XYZ file of C-alpha atoms in Angstrom:
297
model
C -4.002 -24.043 4.549
C -5.991 -25.569 1.729
C -4.802 -29.006 2.716
C -7.286 -31.869 3.078
C -4.954 -33.750 5.418
C -6.378 -34.949 8.775
C -7.228 -32.111 11.187
C -4.873 -33.478 13.864
C -1.869 -33.284 11.529
C -2.786 -29.759 10.459
C -3.259 -28.746 14.096
C 0.140 -30.120 15.158
C 2.003 -28.649 12.176
C 0.274 -25.292 12.608
C 1.026 -25.192 16.340
C 4.718 -26.037 15.794
C 5.016 -23.456 13.028
C 3.348 -20.768 15.146
C 5.458 -21.502 18.234
C 8.658 -21.371 16.155
C 7.657 -18.077 14.578
C 6.636 -16.700 17.967
C 10.043 -17.447 19.502
C 11.768 -15.880 16.492
C 9.789 -12.620 16.532
C 9.079 -12.287 20.271
C 11.287 -9.184 20.841
C 9.271 -7.432 18.112
C 6.082 -8.465 19.902
C 7.410 -6.935 23.114
C 8.176 -3.679 21.302
C 4.753 -3.489 19.622
C 3.099 -4.075 22.998
C 4.977 -1.147 24.551
C 4.278 1.053 21.536
C 0.580 0.275 21.935
C 0.603 1.274 25.595
C 3.050 4.192 25.660
C 4.524 6.602 23.156
C 8.244 5.885 23.364
C 11.315 6.091 21.156
C 14.064 3.507 20.963
C 12.154 1.041 23.110
C 14.463 -1.879 22.365
C 17.528 0.044 23.534
C 15.720 1.242 26.630
C 14.639 -2.252 27.686
C 18.078 -3.760 27.056
C 19.951 -0.995 28.877
C 17.589 -1.107 31.850
C 17.068 -4.859 32.295
C 19.464 -6.630 29.936
C 18.899 -8.706 26.807
C 16.931 -11.357 28.716
C 14.181 -8.774 29.320
C 13.357 -8.923 25.608
C 11.928 -12.363 26.319
C 9.806 -11.506 29.369
C 6.656 -13.614 29.113
C 8.014 -15.838 26.325
C 7.074 -19.090 28.097
C 3.436 -18.121 28.649
C 3.175 -16.557 25.198
C 4.568 -19.692 23.551
C 2.142 -21.835 25.554
C -0.725 -19.586 24.466
C 0.488 -19.736 20.861
C 0.739 -23.542 20.873
C -2.682 -23.963 22.464
C -4.432 -21.292 20.414
C -3.043 -22.353 17.049
C -3.496 -26.063 17.714
C -7.187 -25.439 18.426
C -7.500 -22.965 15.572
C -6.040 -25.200 12.865
C -7.856 -28.272 14.206
C -11.281 -26.606 14.289
C -10.703 -24.803 10.996
C -9.509 -27.882 9.076
C -12.240 -30.076 10.603
C -14.996 -27.634 9.636
C -13.456 -27.048 6.209
C -13.148 -30.757 5.410
C -16.732 -31.271 6.609
C -18.023 -28.473 4.358
C -16.049 -29.776 1.374
C -17.566 -33.236 1.833
C -21.030 -31.785 2.359
C -20.827 -29.737 -0.841
C -18.905 -32.376 -2.808
C -16.223 -29.783 -3.533
C -12.617 -30.722 -4.263
C -10.523 -28.064 -2.572
C -12.176 -24.695 -3.056
C -14.694 -22.714 -1.013
C -16.000 -19.202 -1.536
C -14.271 -16.275 0.151
C -17.331 -15.783 2.379
C -17.243 -19.400 3.553
C -13.517 -19.194 4.256
C -14.065 -16.058 6.384
C -16.913 -17.693 8.288
C -14.943 -20.876 9.032
C -11.881 -18.889 10.079
C -13.937 -16.675 12.376
C -15.600 -19.654 14.088
C -12.236 -21.355 14.612
C -10.718 -18.089 15.859
C -13.435 -17.538 18.470
C -13.021 -21.088 19.800
C -9.218 -20.874 20.057
C -9.048 -17.375 21.531
C -11.645 -18.132 24.183
C -9.355 -20.869 25.510
C -6.024 -19.050 25.184
C -7.110 -15.570 26.319
C -5.998 -15.964 29.989
C -2.455 -16.860 28.883
C -2.404 -13.930 26.461
C -3.464 -11.579 29.254
C -0.748 -12.903 31.579
C 1.855 -12.438 28.818
C 0.797 -8.866 28.156
C 0.932 -7.950 31.843
C 4.410 -9.498 32.127
C 5.495 -7.355 29.178
C 4.120 -4.101 30.617
C 4.731 -4.402 34.370
C 8.409 -3.413 34.182
C 7.655 -0.444 31.958
C 5.078 0.812 34.481
C 7.745 0.615 37.174
C 10.118 2.656 34.993
C 7.418 5.263 34.379
C 6.812 5.546 38.128
C 10.529 6.076 38.727
C 10.744 8.773 36.048
C 7.646 10.541 37.363
C 8.895 10.176 40.940
C 5.571 8.672 41.942
C 5.950 5.986 44.593
C 4.225 2.721 43.762
C 2.339 0.936 46.519
C 3.407 -2.472 45.225
C 6.503 -3.972 43.591
C 6.169 -4.840 39.883
C 4.877 -8.341 39.151
C 7.677 -9.908 37.114
C 6.857 -13.621 37.248
C 3.843 -15.656 36.146
C 2.512 -16.454 39.613
C 2.638 -12.844 40.828
C 0.910 -11.642 37.649
C -1.840 -14.250 38.074
C -2.378 -13.111 41.671
C -2.391 -9.465 40.595
C -4.999 -9.977 37.869
C -7.155 -12.064 40.206
C -7.001 -9.406 42.944
C -7.966 -6.677 40.470
C -10.686 -8.419 38.484
C -11.503 -11.819 39.980
C -11.589 -15.123 38.084
C -13.697 -13.805 35.208
C -11.201 -10.979 34.816
C -8.940 -13.345 32.888
C -11.565 -13.229 30.112
C -13.439 -9.978 30.764
C -10.704 -7.494 29.835
C -11.010 -6.818 26.115
C -13.110 -9.935 25.481
C -15.374 -8.244 22.942
C -12.286 -6.970 21.131
C -10.728 -10.430 21.229
C -13.847 -11.892 19.602
C -13.733 -9.263 16.861
C -10.022 -9.959 16.368
C -10.909 -13.550 15.499
C -11.391 -12.004 12.071
C -7.594 -11.584 11.884
C -6.693 -15.239 11.197
C -9.919 -15.554 9.221
C -8.926 -12.727 6.856
C -5.350 -14.038 6.733
C -6.430 -17.526 5.662
C -8.961 -16.217 3.154
C -6.380 -13.986 1.460
C -3.780 -16.765 1.625
C -6.027 -19.140 -0.267
C -6.930 -16.392 -2.728
C -3.189 -15.789 -3.223
C -2.580 -19.480 -3.953
C -5.418 -19.620 -6.468
C -3.865 -16.701 -8.354
C -0.316 -18.148 -8.259
C -1.061 -21.707 -9.318
C -3.811 -24.046 -10.418
C -2.989 -26.651 -7.751
C -3.119 -24.862 -4.390
C -2.742 -28.042 -2.366
C 1.063 -28.000 -2.446
C 2.458 -24.454 -2.272
C 6.202 -24.079 -2.545
C 8.250 -22.804 0.384
C 8.458 -19.351 -1.212
C 4.713 -19.243 -1.903
C 3.890 -20.351 1.640
C 6.104 -17.671 3.193
C 5.210 -14.780 0.883
C 1.518 -15.652 0.760
C 1.230 -15.968 4.523
C 3.218 -12.803 5.183
C 1.290 -10.626 2.724
C -2.087 -12.007 3.822
C -1.363 -11.312 7.472
C -0.113 -7.814 6.699
C -3.427 -7.033 4.997
C -5.377 -8.386 7.979
C -3.298 -6.340 10.441
C -3.724 -3.136 8.434
C -7.505 -3.624 8.364
C -7.888 -4.490 12.045
C -5.095 -2.543 13.734
C -7.314 -0.143 15.740
C -8.892 -3.213 17.378
C -5.442 -4.724 18.048
C -4.364 -1.485 19.725
C -7.577 -1.288 21.769
C -7.210 -4.889 22.969
C -3.632 -4.214 24.123
C -4.632 -1.106 26.052
C -7.705 -2.717 27.611
C -5.730 -5.704 28.882
C -2.730 -3.667 30.035
C -4.841 -1.256 32.089
C -5.998 -2.092 35.597
C -8.911 0.327 35.184
C -12.325 -0.712 33.888
C -12.934 0.717 30.436
C -14.789 -0.099 27.219
C -13.792 -0.661 23.625
C -15.600 2.471 22.466
C -13.920 4.612 25.146
C -10.425 3.353 24.282
C -10.940 3.817 20.540
C -12.357 7.314 21.079
C -9.400 8.316 23.264
C -6.907 6.918 20.733
C -8.658 8.777 17.923
C -8.667 12.081 19.815
C -4.984 11.715 20.743
C -4.117 10.663 17.183
C -2.576 7.378 18.304
C -5.079 5.050 16.619
C -2.321 3.624 14.394
C 0.570 4.002 16.840
C 2.944 1.059 16.336
C 1.299 -0.152 13.112
C 4.620 -0.336 11.249
C 6.235 -2.594 13.865
C 3.094 -4.737 14.065
C 3.150 -5.291 10.300
C 6.866 -6.185 10.355
C 6.274 -8.630 13.194
C 3.182 -10.115 11.533
C 4.926 -10.361 8.160
C 7.784 -12.412 9.600
C 5.721 -14.394 12.082
C 2.938 -15.495 9.765
C 5.320 -16.134 6.893
C 7.431 -18.457 9.060
C 4.283 -20.118 10.480
C 2.876 -20.950 7.054
C 6.292 -22.014 5.756
C 6.958 -24.465 8.610
C 3.394 -25.775 8.616
C 3.469 -26.559 4.900
C 6.920 -28.167 5.134
C 5.865 -30.431 8.022
C 2.745 -31.535 6.178
C 4.730 -32.172 3.002
C 7.301 -34.202 4.949
C 4.562 -36.367 6.455
C 2.990 -36.920 3.022
C 6.377 -37.864 1.524
C 7.023 -40.340 4.362
C 3.604 -41.910 3.774
C 4.166 -42.184 0.011
C 7.610 -43.773 0.476
C 6.213 -46.278 2.927
C 3.389 -47.125 0.538
C 5.867 -47.512 -2.304
C 8.052 -49.922 -0.292
C 5.026 -51.984 0.731
C 3.822 -52.174 -2.864
C 7.234 -53.326 -4.122
C 7.325 -56.311 -1.767
């Protein structure tokens, strides 16, 4: 994350690392989504018994696409702005915590604005089947069949909210949640500065542990907003951030699902940072070997 490598390389390595981590932890993401929308026990067992193991990966394709797009843009914008600021200030590799937060927030807003429609589609794919189950249990007939594929979900969202509805639902919360990767990166760099004097080349263990702990801190700080965003996007009713947070506070569910979210974030961000750093290191090693062979001729 403190790398001064070209932004394109950082964007590609970050996107690959994020997509890999997303595929690995996707069932946990599905569970945390359901825990944010409903109060349920043994959600994994319920989903598997009702729909089979494949249901644990409902929405994986759109979520992976959103992850690739969002993280490619995030790491590209972040590394570009960071390299620019380092050159402008004639700094070697270090910026203040405030500057790191500001750069991360700007990059987060840019990436989330582009990927938000895909995130909304993924969330609706994850929750549509559960709504159908709830209707069956409550013996309330539903006027429409559940939307269980991408095209039907897109049509459903468009019919409910129009074109701008792909961005309107929970947009203000999404902007605020751009602080999540910002806080994660800031704490990650702080972690590296504590662990070693040269933070440009963290070891595999440092990349995983640093990324996992940093993301866990960010999630713990921002979880009420994460919960509110999930509920705003999952609902087909118009509501506001303040209303959702007030309802969650009154019903004592403001931190419902926090433990699973931290577990998922710990694994996901740790794997993301680990793979990203390893890809960058592999590219650097290839470049150095090529230079060495050319120099020996």
